[in-house]
Every structure is written in C-alpha cells, then in structure tokens.
Amino acid sequence: MKLPLCIVGCGNWAGEVMDEIHDMTDEFEFWFASRDLGKAKAYCNRYNGTGAFGSYEEAATDSHIKAMYFLTPHDLHLDNARLACSNGKHVLVEKPIARTIQEAQKLASVAKDANVSLMIAENFRFLPTVSKAIQLIAEGIVGKLRSVEIEAKGPETAIEWRASRSRTGGGRFIDAGVHYIDILVRLGGFPDRLYATELLPKIQQIDGEDGIAMIAHLPGDVTGTIVYSGSTPTTNRVSRIEASGTEGVISFEPFGEEVLIDTLDGQTSFPVESAHRGLRRMLQEFRSSIVEHRSPVMSAIEATKDLAIVLAVYESTRTRQTVDLVQPIIHR
Ligand SMILES: NC(=O)c1ccc[n+]([C@@H]2O[C@H](COP(=O)([O-])OP(=O)(O)OC[C@H]3O[C@@H](n4cnc5c(N)ncnc54)[C@H](OP(=O)(O)O)[C@@H]3O)[C@@H](O)[C@H]2O)c1
C-alpha cells in the first residue's frame, strides 16, 4: 500500500527530510502543504511530489491524503494534530511532542479519540548505532554498566520562533537536546533524579538556554551525563556517546557506521548499516504501524517520557535543586 502522506510546513527541516526520503515512492505518495501555495508547489516540484496545498486545512480535508507529517514550530504541534485528527488523518509530528506534559497528554488523547495513528518523528530512535550499543550492553560485553556519557556540541543558529521560550517551550535543549535524552534513556533507562545547570555565558541571544550540563541517576545506580551546547563556535561538531562498564567502554557517534568496544584486551569495531539520520527507517515504521494497526515504536508515551526529562532539567536549572522524576502517564 502506498501511503498518501502530506508534508506540512515547507521549512528547513522539511527540505532536509525530503532529501533523505524522496525516493521512497514504492511506499509513499508525497504531497506538500504550506501557508504559501508557491512554497508548497516549489517543494512538490523539487521532490517530484503528487500535489500541493496552499493551506494546512485544505490538505487536512482533501480525501486523497491519509496521513500528515507536521514539521512546524513546537507551539503548533497540538493544533496541527487536532486539525489532522478531526479529519481522520494519521499523524506524524516532529519532536518534541509538545512544550508541556499537559499539551502532550492532550495531543495523545486527540489521536486516541479519533482512532488514528500518532507517531513522534524522533529520528534518533531509528539509528542503528544506538540499537547496536543497546544490544552490546545487554550481552554484557562491557560488564555491568556504570555510566552513560553524552557530549554534543555544535554551532547552530536559533532565530525567529526558535528564539522564543514560549514558542519552543524552552531553549536549544528541548529542541535539539531532546535527541540525546532519547539516547540516554534507551541506553541507561529512565532516571529517578537529576541535577542540571545552564552553560554560561549564553552565546546566542535567545530567551531560553543555549547549553545544558546534566547528571542523572539511572536504574541500577548507573550515572548518566549530558553536556549539550547548541552554540559552540567551532567547525568541529562533536556528538559522542560512551557507555562505560566494569569491563570496558562502548563508544559511538550517533550518525556513524560503527560501534567501538574498548577493553583491556584491545579495541573491536562492530560495523552497522549506514542509515544516515534514521529518517527512512522512521518513515517506514510510521507506515508499518498504520498498515499493521499497531502503536508505533516512537509513540506519544515514549516521546512524553523524553519531554518529562527535558522539563525536569529546566526545573533543576531554575531551582538549582535536584529534581525527582516519575514516568508521566499517557493513556494510549
Ligand atoms: N529531527 C530533527 O533532527 C529536527 C531537526 C530540525 C528541526 N526539527 C523539528 O522540525 C520542526 C520544524 O523545524 P524547522 O527547522 O524546519 O523550522 P523552520 O525552518 O522555521 O520551518 C518551520 C515551518 O513551519 C511552518 N509554520 C507554520 N506556522 C508557522 C509560524 N507561525 N511561524 C513559523 N513557521 C510556521 C512554516 O512552513 P510554511 O510557511 O510552509 O507553512 C515554516 O517553514 C520543529 O518541530 C523542529 O523541532 C527536527
């Protein structure tokens, strides 16, 4: 079954996503919607799409469209999902699921009531490097896990809606840092407490933070750390994950093609399939979940867990206190 999928919001990320998935035409029929018909038509022509809409409402009410993929600012995710669900369309919405837990819960219940599939477009969930590292940890190759350490730094610019705390729900961490939370939870589990601090001085003039350092207590007394900066002025982007155990260290770069094991016996490389940024696998999963009438891997529940950690990080930076966490409840 070819899924007629409308790409909604023809911005930067929509272009990068389409660069990676445009040839998945055995599985998808691509349509485009923008508030500006000219933009939608330009994307449609560039990516050999089927059709274009000059408004999101037009796309949502068109009978050809079966699913909508929203690549829009965070403050619009709930309203966008409402629009799709009220017209019976399946929803793929960019990360973060929402700005608050209440918003995320509403988003999930809107999809549940409409009986449509809802998936959050967290592409890091589909990276083979992360899956391989999880498998190696489970096999005990580095012994008992002691720490998961994540360092991610790069020069990014946050302008327009991205500079507004009320529109993003925070700063750079809820936007790009949330990917690393997803990795942390998958490798080490959901934390029961954490402490975080903002990196200062701020380099970007945005309402929210442009860098965070956090330390979390994970199940089994594993320590999790993330140092994330969305504005380090360097050409050398860093994105390094390490999982250290009693018998060695697993390390990888998320978009890399190998996972390394380092022990006292030496270093071993485990190659993984090249999946670029995981977007093709993510789209495949969205389509399969619809065809198979099942909940997608990156469900509202999973995305809300990530959001809860981001929000606990913000609480800790505000209060300068350790924050206790419980997993949020989402009925799906
Ligand atoms: N997974 C990842 O790695 C990744 C990377 C980057 C971004 N993202 C996510 O993708 C989403 C979009 O990010 P982006 O970088 O593509 O942002 P962007 O370049 O600003 O594009 C956002 C698009 O949303 C639409 N939009 C609708 N109402 C809007 C409004 N009131 N103000 C501004 N834009 C509005 C616009 O499309 P039209 O004018 O065509 O309607 C705009 O081009 C966000 O949720 C972001 O977190 C994910």
Coordinates of C-alpha atoms and ligand atoms in Angstrom, one line a residue:
M1 CA 0.0 0.0 0.0
K2 CA 1.3 3.4 -1.0
L3 CA 0.6 5.9 1.8
P4 CA -0.5 9.3 0.6
L5 CA 1.5 11.5 3.1
C6 CA 1.3 15.2 3.2
I7 CA 4.5 17.0 4.3
V8 CA 3.2 20.1 6.2
G9 CA 5.3 23.1 6.8
C10 CA 7.8 23.6 4.0
G11 CA 10.7 24.9 6.1
N12 CA 14.4 23.9 6.5
W13 CA 13.9 20.5 8.2
A14 CA 11.2 19.5 5.7
G15 CA 13.8 20.0 2.9
E16 CA 16.5 18.0 4.7
V17 CA 14.0 15.2 5.4
M18 CA 12.8 15.1 1.8
D19 CA 16.5 15.0 0.6
E20 CA 16.8 11.7 2.5
I21 CA 13.4 10.1 1.8
H22 CA 12.2 11.5 -1.6
D23 CA 12.9 8.2 -3.4
M24 CA 10.7 6.1 -1.1
T25 CA 8.0 6.2 -3.8
D26 CA 7.1 2.5 -3.5
E27 CA 5.9 3.2 0.0
F28 CA 4.7 6.8 -0.1
E29 CA 2.9 9.3 -2.4
F30 CA 4.3 12.7 -1.3
W31 CA 2.1 15.8 -1.1
F32 CA 3.1 19.2 0.3
A33 CA 1.2 21.8 2.3
S34 CA 2.4 25.3 3.1
R35 CA 0.7 28.5 4.2
D36 CA 2.1 29.8 0.9
L37 CA 1.0 27.8 -2.2
G38 CA 4.1 28.9 -4.1
K39 CA 6.3 27.3 -1.5
A40 CA 4.3 24.1 -1.5
K41 CA 4.5 23.9 -5.3
A42 CA 8.2 24.5 -5.2
Y43 CA 8.8 21.6 -2.8
C44 CA 6.4 19.5 -4.8
N45 CA 8.4 20.1 -8.0
R46 CA 11.7 19.7 -6.3
Y47 CA 10.8 16.3 -4.8
N48 CA 8.6 15.0 -7.6
G49 CA 5.5 15.1 -5.4
T50 CA 1.9 14.4 -6.4
G51 CA 0.3 17.6 -5.4
A52 CA 0.5 20.9 -3.3
F53 CA -1.9 22.7 -1.0
G54 CA -1.8 26.4 -0.1
S55 CA -3.2 25.8 3.4
Y56 CA -3.0 23.1 6.1
E57 CA -6.8 23.0 6.3
E58 CA -7.1 22.3 2.6
A59 CA -4.7 19.3 3.0
A60 CA -6.5 18.0 6.0
T61 CA -9.8 18.0 4.3
D62 CA -8.6 16.5 1.0
S63 CA -9.8 12.9 0.5
H64 CA -6.5 11.8 -1.2
I65 CA -4.5 12.5 2.0
K66 CA -4.3 9.7 4.5
A67 CA -1.6 10.9 6.8
M68 CA 0.1 14.3 7.6
Y69 CA 3.7 14.9 8.7
F70 CA 4.0 18.2 10.6
L71 CA 7.3 19.9 10.5
T72 CA 6.2 23.1 12.3
P73 CA 7.2 25.1 15.4
H74 CA 6.6 23.4 18.7
D75 CA 3.7 25.7 19.8
L76 CA 1.7 24.5 16.8
H77 CA 2.1 20.7 17.3
L78 CA -1.1 20.3 19.3
D79 CA -3.3 22.4 17.0
N80 CA -1.8 20.8 13.9
A81 CA -2.5 17.3 15.3
R82 CA -6.1 18.4 16.2
L83 CA -6.6 19.5 12.6
A84 CA -5.4 16.2 11.2
C85 CA -7.2 14.0 13.7
S86 CA -10.5 15.9 13.3
N87 CA -10.3 14.9 9.6
G88 CA -9.4 11.3 10.3
K89 CA -5.7 11.6 9.1
H90 CA -2.9 9.7 10.7
V91 CA -0.3 12.0 12.4
L92 CA 3.5 12.1 12.3
V93 CA 4.6 15.2 14.3
E94 CA 8.1 16.5 14.8
K95 CA 9.9 16.3 18.1
P96 CA 9.4 17.4 20.8
I97 CA 5.9 16.1 21.1
A98 CA 4.9 19.3 22.8
R99 CA 6.0 22.1 25.2
T100 CA 4.4 20.7 28.3
I101 CA 3.2 17.4 29.7
Q102 CA -0.4 18.6 29.6
E103 CA -0.1 19.5 25.9
A104 CA 1.4 16.1 25.2
Q105 CA -1.4 14.4 27.0
K106 CA -4.0 16.4 25.0
L107 CA -2.2 15.5 21.8
A108 CA -2.3 11.8 22.6
S109 CA -5.9 11.9 23.6
V110 CA -7.0 13.8 20.5
A111 CA -5.4 11.0 18.4
K112 CA -6.9 8.3 20.6
D113 CA -10.4 9.7 20.3
A114 CA -10.1 10.0 16.5
N115 CA -8.7 6.4 16.4
V116 CA -5.8 7.4 14.2
S117 CA -2.1 6.5 14.5
L118 CA 0.2 9.1 16.2
M119 CA 3.9 8.9 16.0
I120 CA 6.6 11.4 17.0
A121 CA 9.3 12.0 14.5
E122 CA 12.3 11.3 16.8
N123 CA 14.7 10.1 14.1
F124 CA 17.4 9.2 16.7
R125 CA 15.2 6.3 17.8
F126 CA 15.9 4.7 14.4
L127 CA 19.7 4.9 14.4
P128 CA 21.5 1.5 14.0
T129 CA 24.4 2.7 16.2
V130 CA 22.1 3.1 19.2
S131 CA 20.4 -0.2 18.6
K132 CA 23.8 -2.0 18.4
A133 CA 25.0 -0.3 21.6
I134 CA 21.9 -1.4 23.4
Q135 CA 22.5 -5.0 22.2
L136 CA 26.1 -5.0 23.3
I137 CA 25.2 -3.6 26.7
A138 CA 22.6 -6.3 27.1
E139 CA 25.1 -9.0 26.1
G140 CA 27.3 -7.8 29.0
I141 CA 30.3 -7.2 26.7
V142 CA 31.4 -4.2 28.9
G143 CA 30.3 -5.9 32.2
K144 CA 28.0 -4.1 34.5
L145 CA 27.1 -0.7 33.2
R146 CA 28.4 2.2 35.4
S147 CA 27.8 5.3 33.3
V148 CA 26.4 6.7 30.1
E149 CA 28.2 9.9 29.0
I150 CA 27.0 12.1 26.1
E151 CA 28.7 15.1 24.7
A152 CA 27.1 17.0 21.9
K153 CA 28.3 20.4 20.7
G154 CA 27.9 22.4 17.5
P155 CA 27.3 25.8 16.1
E156 CA 23.5 26.2 15.4
T157 CA 21.5 29.4 15.0
A158 CA 18.2 29.9 16.7
I159 CA 16.2 32.6 15.0
E160 CA 12.6 33.6 14.7
W161 CA 10.3 31.2 16.6
R162 CA 13.3 29.3 17.9
A163 CA 14.5 32.3 19.9
S164 CA 11.2 32.4 21.8
R165 CA 10.8 30.4 25.0
S166 CA 7.1 30.5 24.8
R167 CA 7.1 29.1 21.2
T168 CA 9.7 26.3 21.7
G169 CA 8.9 25.5 25.3
G170 CA 12.5 26.4 26.4
G171 CA 15.7 26.9 24.5
R172 CA 18.0 24.7 22.5
F173 CA 17.7 21.7 24.8
I174 CA 14.0 21.0 24.2
D175 CA 14.7 21.4 20.5
A176 CA 18.0 19.5 19.7
G177 CA 19.0 18.3 23.2
V178 CA 15.9 16.1 23.4
H179 CA 17.5 13.7 20.9
Y180 CA 20.3 13.0 23.4
I181 CA 17.8 12.4 26.2
D182 CA 16.2 9.8 23.9
I183 CA 19.6 8.1 23.6
L184 CA 20.3 8.3 27.3
V185 CA 17.0 6.7 28.3
R186 CA 17.4 3.9 25.8
L187 CA 21.0 3.1 26.9
G188 CA 20.5 3.5 30.6
G189 CA 16.8 3.7 31.5
F190 CA 14.5 6.4 32.8
P191 CA 16.2 8.5 35.6
D192 CA 14.6 8.8 39.0
R193 CA 16.5 12.1 39.8
L194 CA 18.7 14.6 38.1
Y195 CA 20.6 17.9 38.5
A196 CA 21.2 20.3 35.7
T197 CA 22.8 23.7 35.1
E198 CA 22.7 26.1 32.2
L199 CA 26.0 26.7 30.3
L200 CA 27.0 30.3 30.8
P201 CA 27.7 32.8 29.4
K202 CA 25.0 32.4 26.8
I203 CA 26.4 32.8 23.3
Q204 CA 23.1 33.1 21.4
Q205 CA 20.6 35.8 22.2
I206 CA 17.6 33.7 22.7
D207 CA 15.0 33.6 25.5
G208 CA 15.9 30.1 26.7
E209 CA 19.2 28.4 27.3
D210 CA 21.7 27.5 24.6
G211 CA 23.6 24.9 26.5
I212 CA 22.9 22.4 29.4
A213 CA 25.0 20.1 31.6
M214 CA 23.1 17.5 33.4
I215 CA 23.8 14.5 35.6
A216 CA 21.1 11.8 36.3
H217 CA 20.7 8.8 38.5
L218 CA 19.5 5.9 36.2
P219 CA 18.2 2.4 37.2
G220 CA 20.8 0.1 38.7
D221 CA 22.8 3.1 40.1
V222 CA 24.1 3.9 36.6
T223 CA 25.1 7.6 36.2
G224 CA 24.0 9.5 33.1
T225 CA 25.6 12.7 32.0
I226 CA 24.8 15.0 29.1
V227 CA 26.8 18.1 28.1
Y228 CA 24.9 19.7 25.3
S229 CA 25.7 23.0 23.6
G230 CA 23.7 24.4 20.6
S231 CA 26.1 27.3 20.1
T232 CA 29.7 26.2 20.4
P233 CA 31.5 28.4 17.9
T234 CA 33.6 25.7 16.2
T235 CA 33.7 23.9 12.8
N236 CA 34.3 20.7 14.7
R237 CA 30.9 19.3 15.6
V238 CA 31.1 16.8 18.5
S239 CA 28.5 14.1 19.1
R240 CA 30.0 11.4 21.2
I241 CA 28.3 8.7 23.2
E242 CA 30.1 6.4 25.7
A243 CA 28.6 3.6 27.8
S244 CA 31.2 2.5 30.4
G245 CA 31.0 -0.7 32.3
T246 CA 33.1 -2.8 34.8
E247 CA 34.9 -4.5 31.9
G248 CA 35.2 -1.9 29.2
V249 CA 33.7 1.0 27.2
I250 CA 31.3 1.2 24.3
S251 CA 31.5 4.3 22.2
F252 CA 30.0 5.6 19.0
E253 CA 28.8 8.7 17.1
P254 CA 25.0 8.6 16.5
F255 CA 25.2 9.0 12.8
G256 CA 28.3 6.9 12.5
E257 CA 28.7 3.4 10.9
E258 CA 30.4 1.6 13.7
V259 CA 30.3 1.0 17.4
L260 CA 33.6 0.5 19.2
I261 CA 34.3 -1.7 22.2
D262 CA 37.4 -0.9 24.2
T263 CA 38.6 -3.3 26.9
L264 CA 41.9 -4.2 28.4
D265 CA 42.2 -6.8 25.6
G266 CA 42.1 -4.1 23.0
Q267 CA 39.6 -2.4 20.7
T268 CA 37.0 -4.1 18.5
S269 CA 34.8 -2.3 15.9
F270 CA 31.3 -3.5 15.2
P271 CA 30.1 -2.1 11.8
V272 CA 26.5 -1.1 11.5
E273 CA 24.3 -0.5 8.4
S274 CA 24.6 3.1 7.2
A275 CA 21.3 4.8 7.9
H276 CA 22.3 8.4 7.6
R277 CA 20.0 10.2 10.1
G278 CA 17.5 7.4 10.5
L279 CA 14.7 9.1 8.6
R280 CA 14.0 6.3 6.1
R281 CA 13.6 3.8 8.9
M282 CA 11.4 6.3 10.8
L283 CA 9.1 6.8 7.9
Q284 CA 9.0 3.0 7.3
E285 CA 7.9 2.5 10.9
F286 CA 5.2 5.1 10.6
R287 CA 3.7 3.5 7.6
S288 CA 4.0 -0.1 9.0
S289 CA 2.3 1.0 12.2
I290 CA -0.7 2.2 10.2
V291 CA -0.8 -0.8 7.9
E292 CA -0.5 -3.2 10.9
H293 CA -2.9 -1.3 13.1
R294 CA -0.4 -1.1 16.0
S295 CA 1.2 1.5 18.1
P296 CA 4.4 2.9 16.6
V297 CA 7.8 2.4 18.3
M298 CA 8.1 6.2 18.9
S299 CA 4.7 6.6 20.5
A300 CA 3.3 9.5 22.5
I301 CA 4.2 7.6 25.6
E302 CA 7.9 7.3 24.6
A303 CA 8.1 11.0 23.5
T304 CA 6.4 12.2 26.6
K305 CA 9.0 10.4 28.7
D306 CA 11.7 12.3 26.9
L307 CA 9.8 15.5 27.4
A308 CA 9.4 14.9 31.1
I309 CA 13.2 14.6 31.5
V310 CA 13.7 17.8 29.5
L311 CA 11.2 19.6 31.7
A312 CA 12.9 18.2 34.9
V313 CA 16.2 19.6 33.5
Y314 CA 14.6 23.0 33.2
E315 CA 13.2 22.8 36.7
S316 CA 16.6 22.0 38.1
T317 CA 18.3 24.9 36.3
R318 CA 15.6 27.2 37.7
T319 CA 15.6 25.9 41.3
R320 CA 19.3 24.9 41.4
Q321 CA 17.9 21.8 43.2
T322 CA 18.0 18.1 42.4
V323 CA 14.7 17.0 40.8
D324 CA 12.9 13.7 41.4
L325 CA 11.2 12.2 38.4
V326 CA 8.4 9.7 37.8
Q327 CA 7.4 8.5 34.4
P328 CA 4.5 10.5 33.0
I329 CA 1.1 8.8 32.4
I330 CA -0.3 8.8 28.9
H331 CA -3.4 6.8 28.1
R332 CA -3.0 5.4 24.6
Ligands
LIG1 N1 14.6 15.6 13.9 C1 15.5 16.6 13.8 O1 16.7 16.4 13.8 C2 15.0 18.0 13.5 C3 15.8 19.0 13.0 C4 15.3 20.3 12.8 C5 14.0 20.6 13.1 N2 13.2 19.6 13.7 C6 11.8 19.9 14.1 O2 11.1 20.3 12.9 C7 10.2 21.3 13.2 C8 10.4 22.5 12.2 O3 11.7 23.0 12.3 P1 12.4 23.7 11.1 O4 13.9 23.8 11.5 O5 12.1 23.2 9.8 O6 11.8 25.2 11.3 P2 11.5 26.2 10.1 O7 12.6 26.2 9.1 O8 11.3 27.5 10.8 O9 10.2 25.7 9.4 C9 9.0 25.6 10.1 C10 7.9 25.7 9.1 O10 6.7 25.7 9.9 C11 5.6 26.4 9.2 N3 4.9 27.3 10.0 C12 3.6 27.3 10.2 N4 3.2 28.3 11.0 C13 4.3 29.0 11.4 C14 4.5 30.1 12.2 N5 3.6 30.7 12.8 N6 5.8 30.6 12.3 C15 6.8 29.9 11.7 N7 6.7 28.8 10.9 C16 5.4 28.3 10.7 C17 6.3 27.1 8.0 O11 6.1 26.4 6.8 P3 5.1 27.1 5.7 O12 5.5 28.5 5.6 O13 5.4 26.2 4.6 O14 3.7 26.9 6.2 C18 7.8 27.0 8.4 O15 8.6 27.0 7.2 C19 10.3 21.6 14.6 O16 9.4 20.9 15.4 C20 11.7 21.2 15.0 O17 12.0 20.8 16.3 C21 13.7 18.4 13.9

